[in-house]
Short mmCIF file of C-alpha atoms and ligand atoms in Angstrom, two decimals:
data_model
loop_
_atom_site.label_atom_id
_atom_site.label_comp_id
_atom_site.label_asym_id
_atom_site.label_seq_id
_atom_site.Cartn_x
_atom_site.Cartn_y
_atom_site.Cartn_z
CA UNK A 1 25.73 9.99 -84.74
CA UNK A 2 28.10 12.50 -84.30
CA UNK A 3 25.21 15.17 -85.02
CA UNK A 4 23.45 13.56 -82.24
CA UNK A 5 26.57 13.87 -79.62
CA UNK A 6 27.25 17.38 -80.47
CA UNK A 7 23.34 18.44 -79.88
CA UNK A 8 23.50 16.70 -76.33
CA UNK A 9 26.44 18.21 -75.63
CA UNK A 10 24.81 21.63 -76.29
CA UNK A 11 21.99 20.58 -74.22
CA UNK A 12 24.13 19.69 -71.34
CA UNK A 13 25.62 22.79 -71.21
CA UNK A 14 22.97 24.83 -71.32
CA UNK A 15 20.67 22.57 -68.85
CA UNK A 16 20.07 24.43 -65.80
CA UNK A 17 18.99 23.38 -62.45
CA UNK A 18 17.02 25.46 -59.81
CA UNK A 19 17.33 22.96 -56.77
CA UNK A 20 18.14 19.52 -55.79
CA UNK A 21 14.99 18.12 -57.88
CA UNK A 22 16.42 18.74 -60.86
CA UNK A 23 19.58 16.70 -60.19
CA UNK A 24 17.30 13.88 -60.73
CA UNK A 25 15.47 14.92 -63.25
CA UNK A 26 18.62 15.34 -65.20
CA UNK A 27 20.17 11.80 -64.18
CA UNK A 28 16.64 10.66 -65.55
CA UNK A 29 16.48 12.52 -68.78
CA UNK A 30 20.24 12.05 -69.91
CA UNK A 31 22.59 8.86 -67.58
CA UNK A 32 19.62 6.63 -66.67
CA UNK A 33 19.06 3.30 -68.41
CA UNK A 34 16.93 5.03 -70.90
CA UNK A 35 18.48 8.31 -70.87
CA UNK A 36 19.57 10.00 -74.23
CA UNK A 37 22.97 9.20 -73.55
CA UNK A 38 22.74 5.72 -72.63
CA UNK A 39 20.39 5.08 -75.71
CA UNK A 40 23.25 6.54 -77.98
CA UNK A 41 26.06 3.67 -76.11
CA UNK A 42 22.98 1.21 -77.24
CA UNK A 43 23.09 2.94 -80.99
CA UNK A 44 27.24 2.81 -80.70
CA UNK A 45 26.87 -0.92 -80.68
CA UNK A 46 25.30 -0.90 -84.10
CA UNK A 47 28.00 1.60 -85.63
CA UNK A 48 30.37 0.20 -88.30
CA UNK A 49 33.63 -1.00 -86.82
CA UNK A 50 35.70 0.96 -89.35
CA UNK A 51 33.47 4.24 -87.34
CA UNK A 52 33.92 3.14 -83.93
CA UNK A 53 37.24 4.39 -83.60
CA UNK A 54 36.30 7.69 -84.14
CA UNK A 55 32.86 8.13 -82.55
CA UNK A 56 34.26 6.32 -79.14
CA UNK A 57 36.12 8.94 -77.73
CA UNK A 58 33.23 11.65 -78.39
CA UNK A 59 30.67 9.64 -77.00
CA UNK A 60 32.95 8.86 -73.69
CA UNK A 61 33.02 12.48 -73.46
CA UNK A 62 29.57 13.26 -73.68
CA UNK A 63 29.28 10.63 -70.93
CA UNK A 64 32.00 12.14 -68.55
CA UNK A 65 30.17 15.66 -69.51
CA UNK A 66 26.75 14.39 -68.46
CA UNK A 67 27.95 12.39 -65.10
CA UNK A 68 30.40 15.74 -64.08
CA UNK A 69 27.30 17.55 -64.66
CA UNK A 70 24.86 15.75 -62.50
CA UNK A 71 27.69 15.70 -59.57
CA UNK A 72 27.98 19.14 -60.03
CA UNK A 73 24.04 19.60 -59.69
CA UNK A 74 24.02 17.44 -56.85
CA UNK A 75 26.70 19.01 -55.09
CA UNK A 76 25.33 22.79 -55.24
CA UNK A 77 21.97 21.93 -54.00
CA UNK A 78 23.05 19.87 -51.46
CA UNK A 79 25.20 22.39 -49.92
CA UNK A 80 22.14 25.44 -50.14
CA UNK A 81 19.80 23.16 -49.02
CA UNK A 82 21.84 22.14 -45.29
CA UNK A 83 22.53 25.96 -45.34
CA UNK A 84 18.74 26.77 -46.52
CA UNK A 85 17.85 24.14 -43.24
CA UNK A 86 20.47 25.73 -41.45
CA UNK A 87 17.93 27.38 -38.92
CA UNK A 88 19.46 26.97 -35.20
CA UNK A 89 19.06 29.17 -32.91
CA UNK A 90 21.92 29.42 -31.06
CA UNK A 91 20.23 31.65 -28.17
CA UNK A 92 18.09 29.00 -27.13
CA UNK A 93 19.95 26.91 -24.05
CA UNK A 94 21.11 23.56 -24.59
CA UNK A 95 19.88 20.51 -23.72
CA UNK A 96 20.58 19.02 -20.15
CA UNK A 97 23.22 16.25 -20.11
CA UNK A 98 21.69 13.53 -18.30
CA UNK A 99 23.73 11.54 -15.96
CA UNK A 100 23.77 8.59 -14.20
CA UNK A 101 23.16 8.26 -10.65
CA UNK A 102 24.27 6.08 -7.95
CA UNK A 103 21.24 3.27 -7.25
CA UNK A 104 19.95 3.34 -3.69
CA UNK A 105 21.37 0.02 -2.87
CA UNK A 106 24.80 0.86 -3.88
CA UNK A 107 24.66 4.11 -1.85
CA UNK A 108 24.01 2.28 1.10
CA UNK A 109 26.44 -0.34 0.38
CA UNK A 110 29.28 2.20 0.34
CA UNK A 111 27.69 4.00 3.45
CA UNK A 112 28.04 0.46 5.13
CA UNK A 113 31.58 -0.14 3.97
CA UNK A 114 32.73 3.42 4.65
CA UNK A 115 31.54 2.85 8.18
CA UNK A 116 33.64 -0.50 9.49
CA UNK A 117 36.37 0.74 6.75
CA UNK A 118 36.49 3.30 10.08
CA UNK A 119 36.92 0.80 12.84
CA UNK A 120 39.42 -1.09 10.37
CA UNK A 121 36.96 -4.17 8.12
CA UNK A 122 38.33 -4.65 5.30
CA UNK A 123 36.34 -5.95 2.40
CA UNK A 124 35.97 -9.60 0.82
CA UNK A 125 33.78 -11.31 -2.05
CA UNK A 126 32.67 -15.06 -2.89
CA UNK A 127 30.70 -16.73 -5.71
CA UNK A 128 26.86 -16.80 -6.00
CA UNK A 129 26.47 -19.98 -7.14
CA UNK A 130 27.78 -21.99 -3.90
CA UNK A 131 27.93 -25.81 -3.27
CA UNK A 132 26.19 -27.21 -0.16
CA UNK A 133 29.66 -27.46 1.79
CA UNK A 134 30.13 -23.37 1.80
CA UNK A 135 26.35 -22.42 2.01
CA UNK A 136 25.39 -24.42 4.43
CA UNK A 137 27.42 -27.70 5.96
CA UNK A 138 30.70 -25.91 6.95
CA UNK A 139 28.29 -23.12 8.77
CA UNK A 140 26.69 -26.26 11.03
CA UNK A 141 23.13 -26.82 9.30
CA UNK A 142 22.58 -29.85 10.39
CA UNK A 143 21.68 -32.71 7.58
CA UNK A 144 18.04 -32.01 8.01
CA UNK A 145 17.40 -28.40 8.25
CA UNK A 146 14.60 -26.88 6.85
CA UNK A 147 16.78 -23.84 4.99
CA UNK A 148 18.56 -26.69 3.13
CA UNK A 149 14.83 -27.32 1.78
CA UNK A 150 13.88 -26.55 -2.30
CA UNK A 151 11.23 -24.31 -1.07
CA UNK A 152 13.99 -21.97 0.27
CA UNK A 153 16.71 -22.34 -1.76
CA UNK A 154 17.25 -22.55 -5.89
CA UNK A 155 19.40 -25.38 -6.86
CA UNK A 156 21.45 -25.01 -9.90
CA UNK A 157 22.56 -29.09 -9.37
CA UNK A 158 22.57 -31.10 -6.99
CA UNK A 159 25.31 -29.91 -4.48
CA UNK A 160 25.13 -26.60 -6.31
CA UNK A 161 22.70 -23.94 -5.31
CA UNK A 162 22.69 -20.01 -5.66
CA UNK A 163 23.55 -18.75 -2.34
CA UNK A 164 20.86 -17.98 0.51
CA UNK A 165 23.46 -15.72 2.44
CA UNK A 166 26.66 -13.96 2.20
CA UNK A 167 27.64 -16.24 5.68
CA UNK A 168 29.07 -18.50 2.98
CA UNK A 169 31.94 -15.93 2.43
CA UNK A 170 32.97 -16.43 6.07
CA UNK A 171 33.83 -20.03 5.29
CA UNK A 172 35.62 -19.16 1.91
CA UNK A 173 37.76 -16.69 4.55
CA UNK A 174 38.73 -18.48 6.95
CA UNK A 175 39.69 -21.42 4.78
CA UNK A 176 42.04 -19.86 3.14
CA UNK A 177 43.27 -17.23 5.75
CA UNK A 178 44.38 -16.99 9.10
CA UNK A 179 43.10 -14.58 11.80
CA UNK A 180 43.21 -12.01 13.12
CA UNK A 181 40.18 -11.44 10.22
CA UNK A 182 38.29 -8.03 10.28
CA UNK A 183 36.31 -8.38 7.03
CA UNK A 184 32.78 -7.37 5.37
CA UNK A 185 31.40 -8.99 2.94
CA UNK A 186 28.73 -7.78 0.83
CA UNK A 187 26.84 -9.64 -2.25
CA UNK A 188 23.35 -10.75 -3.93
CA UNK A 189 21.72 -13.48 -1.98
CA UNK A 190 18.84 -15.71 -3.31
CA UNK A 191 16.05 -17.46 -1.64
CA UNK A 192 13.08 -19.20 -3.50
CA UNK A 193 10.20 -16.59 -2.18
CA UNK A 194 7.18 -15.39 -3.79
CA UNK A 195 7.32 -11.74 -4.85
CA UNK A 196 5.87 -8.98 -2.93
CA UNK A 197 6.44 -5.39 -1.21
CA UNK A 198 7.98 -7.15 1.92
CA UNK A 199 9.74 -9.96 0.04
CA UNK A 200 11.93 -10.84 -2.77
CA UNK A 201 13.56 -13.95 -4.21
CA UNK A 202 16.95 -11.54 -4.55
CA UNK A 203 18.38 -9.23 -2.46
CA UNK A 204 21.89 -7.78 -0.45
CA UNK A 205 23.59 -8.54 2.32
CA UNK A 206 26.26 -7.54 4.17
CA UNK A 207 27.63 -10.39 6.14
CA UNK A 208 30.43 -8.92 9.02
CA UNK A 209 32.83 -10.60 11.08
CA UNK A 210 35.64 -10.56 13.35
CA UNK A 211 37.98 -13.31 14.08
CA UNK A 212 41.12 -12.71 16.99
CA UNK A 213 42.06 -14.32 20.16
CA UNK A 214 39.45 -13.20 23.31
CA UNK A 215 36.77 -11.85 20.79
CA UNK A 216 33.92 -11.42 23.09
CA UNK A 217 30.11 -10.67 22.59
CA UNK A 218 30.40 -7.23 24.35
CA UNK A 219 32.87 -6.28 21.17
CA UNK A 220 30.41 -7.81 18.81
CA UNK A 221 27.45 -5.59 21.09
CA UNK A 222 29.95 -1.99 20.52
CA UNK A 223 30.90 -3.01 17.25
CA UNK A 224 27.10 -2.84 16.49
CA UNK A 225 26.28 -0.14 18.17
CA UNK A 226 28.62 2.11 16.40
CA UNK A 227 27.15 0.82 13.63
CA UNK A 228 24.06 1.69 14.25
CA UNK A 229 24.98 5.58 15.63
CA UNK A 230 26.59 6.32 12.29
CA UNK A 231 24.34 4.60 10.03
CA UNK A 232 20.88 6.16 11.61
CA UNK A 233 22.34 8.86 14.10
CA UNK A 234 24.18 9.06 17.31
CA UNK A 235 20.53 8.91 19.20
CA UNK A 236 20.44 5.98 18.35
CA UNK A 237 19.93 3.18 20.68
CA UNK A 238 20.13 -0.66 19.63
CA UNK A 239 18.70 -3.89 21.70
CA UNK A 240 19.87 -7.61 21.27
CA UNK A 241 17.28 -10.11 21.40
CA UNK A 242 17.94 -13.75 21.59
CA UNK A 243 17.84 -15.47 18.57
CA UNK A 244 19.00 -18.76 17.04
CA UNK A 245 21.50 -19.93 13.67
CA UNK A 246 23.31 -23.07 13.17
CA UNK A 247 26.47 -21.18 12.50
CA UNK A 248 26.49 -18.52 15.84
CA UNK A 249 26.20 -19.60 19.64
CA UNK A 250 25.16 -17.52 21.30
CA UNK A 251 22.99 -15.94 18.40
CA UNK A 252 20.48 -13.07 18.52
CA UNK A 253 18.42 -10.27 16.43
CA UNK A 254 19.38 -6.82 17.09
CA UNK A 255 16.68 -3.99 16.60
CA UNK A 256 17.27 -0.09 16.78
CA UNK A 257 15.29 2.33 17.81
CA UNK A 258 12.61 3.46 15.56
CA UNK A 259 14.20 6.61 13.80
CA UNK A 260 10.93 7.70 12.48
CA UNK A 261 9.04 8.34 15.88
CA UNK A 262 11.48 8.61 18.52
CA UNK A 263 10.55 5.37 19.74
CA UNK A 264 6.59 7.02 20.22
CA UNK A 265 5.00 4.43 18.42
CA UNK A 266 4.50 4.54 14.45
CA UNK A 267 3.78 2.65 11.71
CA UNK A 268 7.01 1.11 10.67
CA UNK A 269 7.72 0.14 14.22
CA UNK A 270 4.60 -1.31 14.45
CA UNK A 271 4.17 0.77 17.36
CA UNK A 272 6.97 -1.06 19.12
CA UNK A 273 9.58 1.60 19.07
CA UNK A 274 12.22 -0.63 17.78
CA UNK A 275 12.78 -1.62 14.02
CA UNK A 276 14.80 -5.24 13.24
CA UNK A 277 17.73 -4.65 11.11
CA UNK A 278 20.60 -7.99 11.62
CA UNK A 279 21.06 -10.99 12.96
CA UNK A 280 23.97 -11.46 14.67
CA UNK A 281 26.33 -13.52 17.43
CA UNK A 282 29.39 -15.44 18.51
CA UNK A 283 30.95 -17.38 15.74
CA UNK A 284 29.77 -21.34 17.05
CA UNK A 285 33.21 -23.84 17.50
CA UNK A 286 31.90 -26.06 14.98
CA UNK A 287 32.40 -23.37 12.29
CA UNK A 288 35.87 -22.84 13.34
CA UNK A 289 36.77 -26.93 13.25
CA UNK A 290 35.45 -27.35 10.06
CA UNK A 291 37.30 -24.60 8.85
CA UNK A 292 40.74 -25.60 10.47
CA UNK A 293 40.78 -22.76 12.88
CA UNK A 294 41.59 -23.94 16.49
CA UNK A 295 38.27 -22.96 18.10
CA UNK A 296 40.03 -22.56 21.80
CA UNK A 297 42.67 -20.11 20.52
CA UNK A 298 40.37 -18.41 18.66
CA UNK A 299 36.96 -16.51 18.67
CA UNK A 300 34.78 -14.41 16.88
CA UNK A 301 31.41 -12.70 16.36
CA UNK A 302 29.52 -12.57 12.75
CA UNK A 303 26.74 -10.62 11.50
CA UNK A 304 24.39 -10.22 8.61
CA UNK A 305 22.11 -7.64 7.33
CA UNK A 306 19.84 -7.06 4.34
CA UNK A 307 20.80 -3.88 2.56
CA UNK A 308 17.32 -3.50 1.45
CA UNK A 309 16.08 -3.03 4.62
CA UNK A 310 18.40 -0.54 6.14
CA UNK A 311 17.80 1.13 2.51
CA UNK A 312 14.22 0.83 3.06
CA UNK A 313 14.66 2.90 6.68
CA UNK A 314 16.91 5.22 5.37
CA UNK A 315 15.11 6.45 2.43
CA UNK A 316 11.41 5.44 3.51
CA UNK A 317 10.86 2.97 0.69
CA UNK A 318 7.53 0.91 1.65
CA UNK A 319 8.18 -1.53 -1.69
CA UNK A 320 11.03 -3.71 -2.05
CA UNK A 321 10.26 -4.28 -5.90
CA UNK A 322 11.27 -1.03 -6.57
CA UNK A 323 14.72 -1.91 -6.18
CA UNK A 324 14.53 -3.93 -9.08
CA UNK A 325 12.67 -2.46 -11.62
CA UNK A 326 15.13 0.26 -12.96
CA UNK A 327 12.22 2.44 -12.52
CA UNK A 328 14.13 6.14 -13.94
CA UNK A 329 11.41 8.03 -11.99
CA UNK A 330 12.42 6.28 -9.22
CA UNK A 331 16.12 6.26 -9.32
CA UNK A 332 16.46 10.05 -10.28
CA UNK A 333 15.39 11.06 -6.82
CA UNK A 334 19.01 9.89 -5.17
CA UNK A 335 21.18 11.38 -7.92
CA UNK A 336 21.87 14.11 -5.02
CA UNK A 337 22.79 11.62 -2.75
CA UNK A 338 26.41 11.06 -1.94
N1 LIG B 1 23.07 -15.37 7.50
C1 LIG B 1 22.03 -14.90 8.38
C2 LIG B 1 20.77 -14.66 7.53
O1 LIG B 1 20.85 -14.66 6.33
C3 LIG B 1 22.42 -13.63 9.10
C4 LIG B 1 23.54 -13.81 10.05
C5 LIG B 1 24.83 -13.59 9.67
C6 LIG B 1 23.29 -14.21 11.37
C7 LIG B 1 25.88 -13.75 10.56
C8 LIG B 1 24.31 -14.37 12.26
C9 LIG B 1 25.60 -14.12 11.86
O2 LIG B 1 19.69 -14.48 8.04
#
């Protein structure tokens, strides 16, 4: 036996490897299961015991031998072969880091914000999943009103729905604060609508309003109207239409003038010259009782626009889906926008 250890140690010696291959080929042919040196730990077994003692240590040896061996192998190729691979070019110019950008609807959320941040709104937020009080009761739909109906509106529970509009912050407001209140409040509304360029059962608003003692429409009209010169231009006219909500008396639908064609007649006007973008008017007394606000100290105006839409203007989007669908192609295009 001891012939046999000093002949494989003479063979591991002299056993030498041209590449990485031959690390296995040496684990294979000496340390694995049936390698020389584990069939000689399987022929210790059968040794006398009086021999053991002294064949043990040789034939741990031989072991150590074979395993340093085979890490030594292993190592040395390893290392020629990532420098062998080792091909970059470092001439060539690296790749472009891809950020982020800013998505359309949040650009014109800040725009929104950064305007009445001007004229001094501050800005306030509220849950979207809102009970029936918030959504719609405190803001005067009566009992019976169609928005209140499933087809509009997706209940969670009963009492509990996801909210149709951001007006629902106004209540959350003014219940807990006391005016004078300058505040915006922008959010995800929901409404139960089938899916199509034009509509969308989510979307933003931006909900306004303004709450002080002789708060008169003609505020609520200039308050607008600076609005609408800093969001679109300062040629920009705006025109209030009557209108009706449960929550505003008087109420009414402002529209601006079409920035695409001067007011000459296109396609997104409809060749009216004027382009819908809120609904607006005087915050209604009801609104203020059920809130606990003393409706003949007080008064107010409120208004609420889609943020899709006035992104839609802005940036000439014809598809509301877009918004949604994370679309990269799509998105890219306002990384340059501020
Ligand atoms: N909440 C109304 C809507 O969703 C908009 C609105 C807000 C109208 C505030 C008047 C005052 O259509």
């Amino acid at each position: 036996m001891q012939e046999k250890i000093d002949l494989l140690v003479d063979e591991i010696n002299s056993f030498t490897a041209n590449g990485f291959k031959d690390a296995e080929e040496f684990r294979l042919k000496y340390l694995s299961k049936n390698g020389k040196v584990s069939v000689l730990f399987d022929e210790f077994k059968e040794v006398a015991a009086e021999q053991k003692r002294a064949l043990g240590k040789p034939l741990n040896e031989l072991k150590n031998l074979a395993q340093n061996k085979l890490n030594e192998i292993q190592e040395k190729f390893t290392q020629t072969s990532v420098k062998e691979n080792n091909s970059i070019d470092y001439t060539l110019p690296g790749d472009a880091y891809q950020t982020g950008s800013r998505h359309p609807l949040s650009l014109i959320r800040n725009q929104i914000i950064d305007i009445f941040n001007k004229i001094g709104f501050s800005v306030a937020d509220g849950p979207e999943i809102e009970d029936d009080w918030h959504n719609f009761s405190a803001l005067n739909f009566p009992e019976e009103h169609p928005a209140r109906d499933m087809q509009d509106t997706f209940f969670v529970e009963e009492n509990w729905a996801l909210r149709t509009h951001t007006s629902s912050i106004q209540i959350r407001v003014m219940e807990k604060q006391t005016p004078p209140l300058r505040l915006l409040a922008p959010g995800r509304v929901y409404r139960n609508e089938a899916i199509s360029a034009r509509a969308h059962c989510q979307f933003h608003q931006v909900e306004g309003f303004y709450i002080d003692k002789n708060v008169s429409f003609a505020d609520l009209k200039q308050t607008l109207l600076y609005f609408s010169k800093e969001m679109f231009g300062s040629q920009t006219k705006i025109r209030l239409r009557p209108s009706f909500f449960p929550f505003t008396e008087p109420s009414a639908e402002m529209d601006v003038s079409c920035m695409f064609c001067n007011q000459k007649g296109c396609n997104i006007c409809k060749h009216s010259g004027w382009v819908e973008i809120l609904g607006c008017g005087m915050i209604d007394p009801n609104v203020f009782t059920n809130c606990n606000i003393n409706p003949d100290e007080y008064s107010g105006f409120a208004f609420g626009m889609g943020i899709e839409r006035i992104a839609m203007l802005k940036y000439k989007i014809n598809d509301l889906r877009l918004f949604f669908e994370n679309d990269v192609q799509f998105l890219k295009q306002f990384s340059k926008v501020i």
